[in-house]
Every structure is written in structure tokens, then in C-alpha cells.
mmCIF file of C-alpha atoms and ligand atoms in Angstrom:
data_model
loop_
_atom_site.group_PDB
_atom_site.id
_atom_site.type_symbol
_atom_site.label_atom_id
_atom_site.label_comp_id
_atom_site.label_asym_id
_atom_site.label_seq_id
_atom_site.Cartn_x
_atom_site.Cartn_y
_atom_site.Cartn_z
ATOM 1 C CA MET A 1 21.860 -12.713 -11.188
ATOM 2 C CA ARG A 2 18.534 -11.227 -10.184
ATOM 3 C CA LYS A 3 18.327 -10.622 -6.435
ATOM 4 C CA PRO A 4 15.117 -12.022 -4.914
ATOM 5 C CA MET A 5 12.758 -9.349 -3.618
ATOM 6 C CA ILE A 6 9.968 -9.734 -1.103
ATOM 7 C CA ALA A 7 7.800 -6.627 -0.948
ATOM 8 C CA GLY A 8 4.875 -5.808 1.327
ATOM 9 C CA ASN A 9 2.143 -3.543 0.009
ATOM 10 C CA TRP A 10 0.286 -2.318 3.075
ATOM 11 C CA LYS A 11 -2.444 -0.613 1.025
ATOM 12 C CA MET A 12 -4.574 1.592 3.332
ATOM 13 C CA TYR A 13 -3.615 -0.191 6.552
ATOM 14 C CA LYS A 14 -1.565 0.972 9.570
ATOM 15 C CA THR A 15 -1.131 4.372 11.168
ATOM 16 C CA ALA A 16 2.386 5.772 11.598
ATOM 17 C CA ALA A 17 2.561 4.474 15.176
ATOM 18 C CA GLU A 18 1.501 1.012 14.004
ATOM 19 C CA ALA A 19 4.055 1.163 11.196
ATOM 20 C CA LYS A 20 6.864 1.923 13.603
ATOM 21 C CA LYS A 21 5.838 -0.918 15.901
ATOM 22 C CA PHE A 22 5.687 -3.290 12.921
ATOM 23 C CA ILE A 23 9.237 -2.424 11.793
ATOM 24 C CA ALA A 24 10.581 -2.960 15.317
ATOM 25 C CA GLU A 25 8.914 -6.403 15.381
ATOM 26 C CA LEU A 26 9.991 -7.358 11.870
ATOM 27 C CA LEU A 27 13.724 -6.629 11.888
ATOM 28 C CA PRO A 28 14.775 -9.249 14.467
ATOM 29 C CA LEU A 29 12.710 -11.907 12.647
ATOM 30 C CA ILE A 30 14.551 -11.580 9.304
ATOM 31 C CA LYS A 31 16.924 -14.530 8.913
ATOM 32 C CA SER A 32 17.563 -14.626 5.204
ATOM 33 C CA GLU A 33 20.197 -12.181 3.996
ATOM 34 C CA GLU A 34 19.986 -12.969 0.275
ATOM 35 C CA VAL A 35 16.578 -11.363 -0.097
ATOM 36 C CA GLU A 36 15.899 -7.685 -0.640
ATOM 37 C CA VAL A 37 12.923 -6.662 1.486
ATOM 38 C CA ALA A 38 10.746 -3.652 0.694
ATOM 39 C CA VAL A 39 7.702 -2.204 2.405
ATOM 40 C CA PHE A 40 5.145 0.091 0.822
ATOM 41 C CA PRO A 41 3.339 1.892 3.652
ATOM 42 C CA PRO A 42 0.687 4.575 3.265
ATOM 43 C CA ALA A 43 2.720 7.681 2.364
ATOM 44 C CA ILE A 44 2.050 9.434 5.658
ATOM 45 C CA ASP A 45 3.766 6.536 7.475
ATOM 46 C CA ILE A 46 6.999 6.800 5.469
ATOM 47 C CA PRO A 47 8.930 8.958 7.977
ATOM 48 C CA ALA A 48 7.999 6.554 10.796
ATOM 49 C CA VAL A 49 9.169 3.588 8.704
ATOM 50 C CA ALA A 50 12.426 5.388 7.825
ATOM 51 C CA ASP A 51 12.963 6.172 11.484
ATOM 52 C CA GLY A 52 12.295 2.577 12.523
ATOM 53 C CA LEU A 53 14.667 1.198 9.869
ATOM 54 C CA ALA A 54 17.431 3.634 10.838
ATOM 55 C CA GLY A 55 19.465 2.989 7.708
ATOM 56 C CA ASN A 56 18.962 -0.810 7.675
ATOM 57 C CA GLY A 57 20.699 -1.935 4.477
ATOM 58 C CA GLN A 58 18.413 -4.870 3.677
ATOM 59 C CA VAL A 59 14.975 -3.327 4.010
ATOM 60 C CA ALA A 60 13.976 -0.607 1.555
ATOM 61 C CA TYR A 61 10.727 1.297 1.387
ATOM 62 C CA GLY A 62 8.663 3.016 -1.201
ATOM 63 C CA ALA A 63 5.370 4.692 -1.998
ATOM 64 C CA GLN A 64 2.199 3.084 -3.321
ATOM 65 C CA ASN A 65 1.847 5.632 -6.110
ATOM 66 C CA VAL A 66 3.653 8.657 -7.568
ATOM 67 C CA HIS A 67 2.656 11.517 -9.851
ATOM 68 C CA TRP A 68 4.448 12.298 -13.118
ATOM 69 C CA ALA A 69 4.568 16.100 -12.840
ATOM 70 C CA VAL A 70 7.546 17.714 -11.170
ATOM 71 C CA GLU A 71 5.122 19.776 -9.074
ATOM 72 C CA GLY A 72 1.828 21.541 -9.576
ATOM 73 C CA ALA A 73 -1.843 21.875 -8.719
ATOM 74 C CA TYR A 74 -2.574 18.151 -8.239
ATOM 75 C CA THR A 75 -4.426 17.901 -4.947
ATOM 76 C CA GLY A 76 -3.733 14.666 -3.121
ATOM 77 C CA GLU A 77 -0.752 13.604 -5.239
ATOM 78 C CA LEU A 78 2.937 13.149 -4.370
ATOM 79 C CA SER A 79 5.933 14.016 -6.529
ATOM 80 C CA VAL A 80 9.046 11.997 -7.226
ATOM 81 C CA ALA A 81 11.207 14.595 -5.442
ATOM 82 C CA MET A 82 9.040 14.301 -2.323
ATOM 83 C CA LEU A 83 9.497 10.536 -2.275
ATOM 84 C CA LYS A 84 13.201 10.813 -2.996
ATOM 85 C CA GLU A 85 13.735 13.249 -0.144
ATOM 86 C CA ALA A 86 11.835 10.885 2.175
ATOM 87 C CA GLY A 87 14.345 8.159 1.283
ATOM 88 C CA CYS A 88 12.115 5.998 -0.924
ATOM 89 C CA ARG A 89 13.892 3.580 -3.237
ATOM 90 C CA TYR A 90 10.733 2.410 -5.017
ATOM 91 C CA ALA A 91 7.257 3.507 -6.085
ATOM 92 C CA ILE A 92 4.464 1.157 -7.123
ATOM 93 C CA CYS A 93 2.973 2.280 -10.447
ATOM 94 C CA GLY A 94 -0.380 1.028 -11.712
ATOM 95 C CA HIS A 95 -1.485 -1.318 -8.946
ATOM 96 C CA SER A 96 -4.755 -2.918 -10.044
ATOM 97 C CA GLU A 97 -6.605 -1.070 -7.255
ATOM 98 C CA ARG A 98 -5.360 2.247 -8.685
ATOM 99 C CA ARG A 99 -6.399 1.085 -12.149
ATOM 100 C CA GLN A 100 -9.814 -0.127 -10.918
ATOM 101 C CA TYR A 101 -10.852 2.619 -8.467
ATOM 102 C CA PHE A 102 -8.764 5.685 -9.322
ATOM 103 C CA GLY A 103 -8.665 5.793 -13.080
ATOM 104 C CA ASP A 104 -5.095 4.732 -13.710
ATOM 105 C CA THR A 105 -4.561 3.584 -17.306
ATOM 106 C CA ASP A 106 -1.554 2.137 -19.116
ATOM 107 C CA GLU A 107 -0.848 5.667 -20.290
ATOM 108 C CA THR A 108 -0.819 7.253 -16.807
ATOM 109 C CA VAL A 109 1.158 4.284 -15.494
ATOM 110 C CA ALA A 110 3.766 4.843 -18.210
ATOM 111 C CA HIS A 111 3.993 8.520 -17.225
ATOM 112 C CA ARG A 112 4.370 7.681 -13.541
ATOM 113 C CA ALA A 113 7.048 5.062 -14.227
ATOM 114 C CA SER A 114 9.186 7.211 -16.483
ATOM 115 C CA ALA A 115 8.937 10.223 -14.154
ATOM 116 C CA ALA A 116 10.004 7.983 -11.269
ATOM 117 C CA ILE A 117 13.071 6.782 -13.180
ATOM 118 C CA ALA A 118 13.988 10.322 -14.197
ATOM 119 C CA GLY A 119 13.984 11.315 -10.521
ATOM 120 C CA GLY A 120 15.957 8.325 -9.287
ATOM 121 C CA ILE A 121 13.081 6.178 -7.992
ATOM 122 C CA ILE A 122 12.669 2.588 -9.211
ATOM 123 C CA PRO A 123 9.149 1.870 -10.450
ATOM 124 C CA VAL A 124 7.402 -1.373 -9.514
ATOM 125 C CA ILE A 125 5.049 -1.612 -12.469
ATOM 126 C CA CYS A 126 1.963 -3.774 -11.939
ATOM 127 C CA VAL A 127 0.088 -5.699 -14.594
ATOM 128 C CA GLY A 128 -2.656 -8.287 -14.244
ATOM 129 C CA GLU A 129 -5.689 -9.716 -15.977
ATOM 130 C CA SER A 130 -9.232 -9.872 -14.592
ATOM 131 C CA LEU A 131 -11.136 -13.113 -14.060
ATOM 132 C CA ALA A 132 -13.354 -12.410 -17.080
ATOM 133 C CA GLN A 133 -10.289 -11.848 -19.271
ATOM 134 C CA ARG A 134 -8.686 -15.067 -18.026
ATOM 135 C CA GLU A 135 -11.860 -17.093 -18.505
ATOM 136 C CA ALA A 136 -12.163 -15.754 -22.038
ATOM 137 C CA GLY A 137 -8.666 -17.123 -22.718
ATOM 138 C CA ARG A 138 -7.339 -13.626 -23.308
ATOM 139 C CA ALA A 139 -4.945 -13.242 -20.351
ATOM 140 C CA LEU A 140 -1.667 -13.321 -22.275
ATOM 141 C CA GLU A 141 -2.901 -11.073 -25.045
ATOM 142 C CA ILE A 142 -4.177 -8.493 -22.477
ATOM 143 C CA LEU A 143 -0.997 -8.714 -20.408
ATOM 144 C CA ALA A 144 1.263 -8.216 -23.427
ATOM 145 C CA VAL A 145 -0.541 -4.974 -24.285
ATOM 146 C CA GLN A 146 -0.624 -3.756 -20.660
ATOM 147 C CA LEU A 147 3.090 -4.431 -20.268
ATOM 148 C CA LYS A 148 4.147 -2.848 -23.547
ATOM 149 C CA ASN A 149 2.094 0.290 -22.968
ATOM 150 C CA SER A 150 3.043 0.627 -19.287
ATOM 151 C CA VAL A 151 6.805 0.586 -20.049
ATOM 152 C CA SER A 152 6.490 2.702 -23.186
ATOM 153 C CA GLY A 153 8.328 5.714 -21.716
ATOM 154 C CA ILE A 154 11.318 3.685 -20.541
ATOM 155 C CA SER A 155 14.486 3.309 -22.619
ATOM 156 C CA ALA A 156 16.473 0.077 -22.870
ATOM 157 C CA ALA A 157 19.290 1.754 -20.949
ATOM 158 C CA GLU A 158 16.924 2.461 -18.035
ATOM 159 C CA ALA A 159 14.995 -0.783 -18.092
ATOM 160 C CA ALA A 160 17.348 -3.274 -16.415
ATOM 161 C CA ASN A 161 16.636 -1.782 -13.014
ATOM 162 C CA ILE A 162 12.839 -1.676 -13.131
ATOM 163 C CA VAL A 163 10.634 -4.176 -11.309
ATOM 164 C CA ILE A 164 7.505 -5.718 -12.807
ATOM 165 C CA ALA A 165 4.766 -7.239 -10.637
ATOM 166 C CA TYR A 166 2.351 -9.721 -12.171
ATOM 167 C CA GLU A 167 -0.777 -9.598 -10.039
ATOM 168 C CA PRO A 168 -3.771 -11.433 -11.489
ATOM 169 C CA VAL A 169 -6.736 -9.367 -10.272
ATOM 170 C CA TRP A 170 -8.747 -12.496 -9.416
ATOM 171 C CA ALA A 171 -6.017 -13.623 -6.987
ATOM 172 C CA ILE A 172 -5.757 -10.382 -4.984
ATOM 173 C CA GLY A 173 -7.214 -10.658 -1.497
ATOM 174 C CA THR A 174 -9.335 -13.644 -2.530
ATOM 175 C CA GLY A 175 -7.238 -16.469 -1.117
ATOM 176 C CA LYS A 176 -7.008 -17.862 -4.673
ATOM 177 C CA THR A 177 -3.393 -18.007 -5.771
ATOM 178 C CA ALA A 178 -2.302 -18.821 -9.247
ATOM 179 C CA THR A 179 -0.512 -22.169 -9.006
ATOM 180 C CA ALA A 180 3.247 -21.779 -9.072
ATOM 181 C CA ALA A 181 3.257 -23.386 -12.524
ATOM 182 C CA ASP A 182 0.597 -20.978 -13.840
ATOM 183 C CA ALA A 183 2.431 -17.969 -12.382
ATOM 184 C CA GLN A 184 5.675 -19.231 -13.943
ATOM 185 C CA ASP A 185 3.980 -19.627 -17.337
ATOM 186 C CA VAL A 186 2.738 -16.046 -17.291
ATOM 187 C CA ILE A 187 5.922 -14.548 -15.840
ATOM 188 C CA GLY A 188 8.071 -16.468 -18.338
ATOM 189 C CA PHE A 189 5.813 -15.083 -21.062
ATOM 190 C CA LEU A 190 6.218 -11.526 -19.689
ATOM 191 C CA ARG A 191 9.996 -11.937 -19.694
ATOM 192 C CA GLY A 192 9.777 -12.951 -23.342
ATOM 193 C CA GLU A 193 7.731 -9.826 -24.065
ATOM 194 C CA LEU A 194 10.324 -7.679 -22.239
ATOM 195 C CA ALA A 195 13.002 -9.261 -24.457
ATOM 196 C CA LYS A 196 11.033 -8.162 -27.532
ATOM 197 C CA ILE A 197 10.544 -4.626 -26.145
ATOM 198 C CA PHE A 198 14.107 -4.093 -24.836
ATOM 199 C CA SER A 199 16.515 -6.986 -25.487
ATOM 200 C CA GLU A 200 17.082 -10.502 -24.245
ATOM 201 C CA ASP A 201 19.976 -9.336 -22.107
ATOM 202 C CA ILE A 202 17.907 -6.575 -20.449
ATOM 203 C CA ALA A 203 14.927 -8.908 -19.935
ATOM 204 C CA GLU A 204 17.194 -11.336 -18.078
ATOM 205 C CA GLN A 205 18.070 -8.561 -15.622
ATOM 206 C CA ILE A 206 14.544 -7.294 -14.880
ATOM 207 C CA ARG A 207 13.001 -8.658 -11.694
ATOM 208 C CA ILE A 208 9.448 -9.908 -12.073
ATOM 209 C CA LEU A 209 7.420 -10.480 -8.897
ATOM 210 C CA TYR A 210 4.226 -12.458 -8.420
ATOM 211 C CA GLY A 211 1.410 -10.988 -6.314
ATOM 212 C CA GLY A 212 -1.976 -12.327 -5.255
ATOM 213 C CA SER A 213 -2.664 -14.232 -2.020
ATOM 214 C CA VAL A 214 1.013 -14.980 -1.346
ATOM 215 C CA LYS A 215 1.320 -16.612 2.090
ATOM 216 C CA PRO A 216 4.019 -18.357 4.159
ATOM 217 C CA GLY A 217 2.629 -21.672 2.869
ATOM 218 C CA ASN A 218 2.955 -21.010 -0.865
ATOM 219 C CA ILE A 219 6.008 -18.746 -1.182
ATOM 220 C CA ALA A 220 8.633 -21.510 -1.414
ATOM 221 C CA GLU A 221 7.026 -23.191 -4.419
ATOM 222 C CA LEU A 222 6.560 -19.849 -6.172
ATOM 223 C CA MET A 223 10.215 -18.927 -5.567
ATOM 224 C CA ALA A 224 11.360 -22.312 -6.891
ATOM 225 C CA GLU A 225 10.159 -21.298 -10.369
ATOM 226 C CA PRO A 226 12.943 -19.991 -12.614
ATOM 227 C CA ASP A 227 11.331 -16.721 -13.701
ATOM 228 C CA ILE A 228 9.631 -15.697 -10.425
ATOM 229 C CA ASP A 229 12.023 -13.306 -8.692
ATOM 230 C CA GLY A 230 9.951 -12.420 -5.658
ATOM 231 C CA ALA A 231 6.543 -11.488 -4.358
ATOM 232 C CA LEU A 232 4.391 -8.434 -3.827
ATOM 233 C CA VAL A 233 2.420 -9.366 -0.724
ATOM 234 C CA GLY A 234 -0.740 -7.664 0.519
ATOM 235 C CA GLY A 235 -2.637 -9.174 3.454
ATOM 236 C CA ALA A 236 0.159 -11.441 4.686
ATOM 237 C CA SER A 237 2.589 -8.500 4.852
ATOM 238 C CA LEU A 238 0.592 -6.795 7.598
ATOM 239 C CA GLU A 239 1.694 -9.078 10.440
ATOM 240 C CA ALA A 240 5.432 -9.149 11.207
ATOM 241 C CA ALA A 241 5.426 -12.920 11.811
ATOM 242 C CA SER A 242 3.775 -13.857 8.522
ATOM 243 C CA PHE A 243 5.768 -11.327 6.483
ATOM 244 C CA ALA A 244 9.002 -12.605 8.075
ATOM 245 C CA ALA A 245 8.000 -16.202 7.312
ATOM 246 C CA ILE A 246 7.623 -15.199 3.657
ATOM 247 C CA ILE A 247 10.979 -13.361 3.657
ATOM 248 C CA ASN A 248 12.633 -16.414 5.246
ATOM 249 C CA TYR A 249 11.160 -18.819 2.660
ATOM 250 C CA SER A 250 14.580 -20.326 1.942
ATOM 251 C CA SER A 251 15.680 -20.885 5.520
ATOM 252 C CA LYS A 252 12.987 -23.280 6.680
HETATM 253 P P1 13P B 301 -3.005 -10.010 -1.307
HETATM 254 O O1 13P B 301 -1.645 -10.593 -0.958
HETATM 255 O O2 13P B 301 -3.755 -9.531 -0.101
HETATM 256 O O3 13P B 301 -3.786 -10.912 -2.203
HETATM 257 O O4 13P B 301 -2.704 -8.664 -2.153
HETATM 258 C C1 13P B 301 -1.849 -8.716 -3.240
HETATM 259 C C2 13P B 301 -1.568 -7.327 -3.691
HETATM 260 O O5 13P B 301 -2.417 -6.644 -4.229
HETATM 261 C C3 13P B 301 -0.215 -6.797 -3.441
HETATM 262 O O6 13P B 301 -0.010 -5.608 -4.128
#
């Protein structure tokens, strides 16, 4: 069984002091125990988040990006070992904002993801089509290529543990969510592609999240879909009350 995962990507929001306050507010609001929670703060906030969580077994944390080199002259980047030592369980690889503004490509995403795995960090690999690609009827074709290329450095033996996030670019921060049925169609398709790349058995174990304007009001219908294993939440993960309402989707 795939464990549901609700993840908050804070993007470039919250100082370390704000992060610590957020964690203290969030923990008492979590009611649902069946869900794995993860937060992705700006990297400089990670020690404050770790401190606030104090070994909490349900809430993990990770970085928003990771470099593929072990170390080196890469100003502004963070290595897998640095994240590991800071207690990260996850690293987001290839978020659409990294692809759009910072030159990430399927190839660099593949490098980041396989380096993460090699160092004991679970990659959360993001894929998503643009509005123009969707309107041209090319979403599935584009997504299949993005997915295949982004996981190209990962072996079948390593793949069961990875997390995929389907985030249609047109739904991020726009208030436009894919309908639950549309998200299910795409995520079911991605699982089929993972079966072709790895195996049916492995594909059944890989968690696939939906991201893009997830809110307390639409999470339950998304989670009711058979292939949607969780959510990667941006804006609504920044307030403890709304993030907790999303985490507690099943205990309304
Ligand atoms: P929003 O939830 O703000 O649309 O952001 C989604 C996202 O990009 C999460 O990674």
C-alpha cells in the first residue's frame, strides 16, 4: 500500500524564525496519523525546522533542490551530503520554477535525482505541462518524455521509493486546479508510463502526488482518486491552519 503524503513547498517564503513558529503551530493541529507530512522550507530554515520538529516521526522535511556533484566549485548550490547531515529525508528535483527560471532540464533533473538516491535522499521529481502544451493537446506526450528522461538515471531496484509530483504549470499559484478526474487521468497515465520504464510491480509502489492550487476545499476529492497518493502544496502550505486542514482531509 502506498502511504498518502501531504507535502508543503514553501518556495521562497518564511525566515528561520517564521519557520520555527509555523512548526510549533502546525504540530498540535495534525489529527490524521495515516498521512506522511513533509515540509520543504528554504534551505537556510532547515535547522530551525529540524529543531522545531524535535524528532517528530510523522513530519519529515527536505530541500527544494539539490546538486548532483559530491562537492565542488558550484556557488549557491547544496550537496546531498549537506542535506543528509541536516536530517533531510527528501529533495525536490525539477520543480517547474527551477525549470522555468533557473535552467533545469530533464537531464539536470535526472542527475539531481540519481545523486540524491545515491546519497540516501529520496527525490520528489516534478513534471508538468504548460498551458500552451495542454491546449495543443500535447500534454500526455510531453509528460511521457519529461518523466522518462527525468528518471533515466534511476534503476528499477531504486525506483520503488521515489516520489513523482505531477504539477501542471498552468495550475500553479493561479487558483486553477485540474479537476480531480483530470488529475487522475494524467496520474494514472504516468503510472502506466512508470510501469513501462520499470515494471508494473514497481509502478504500483511509487507515490505520485498532484500539485497546483491544492486547498482545504479540493483535497478530499483529489485524494479519493485511486492513483493520486498525495499533494505538493504551495500557497496553502504557508499557513498552519490551512496546511493542517489539507493534512486532515480524511478526518472531517
Ligand atoms: P500552489 O499550491 O501555490 O499552486 O503551488 C503548487 C506548487 O508549485 C507546489 O510545488
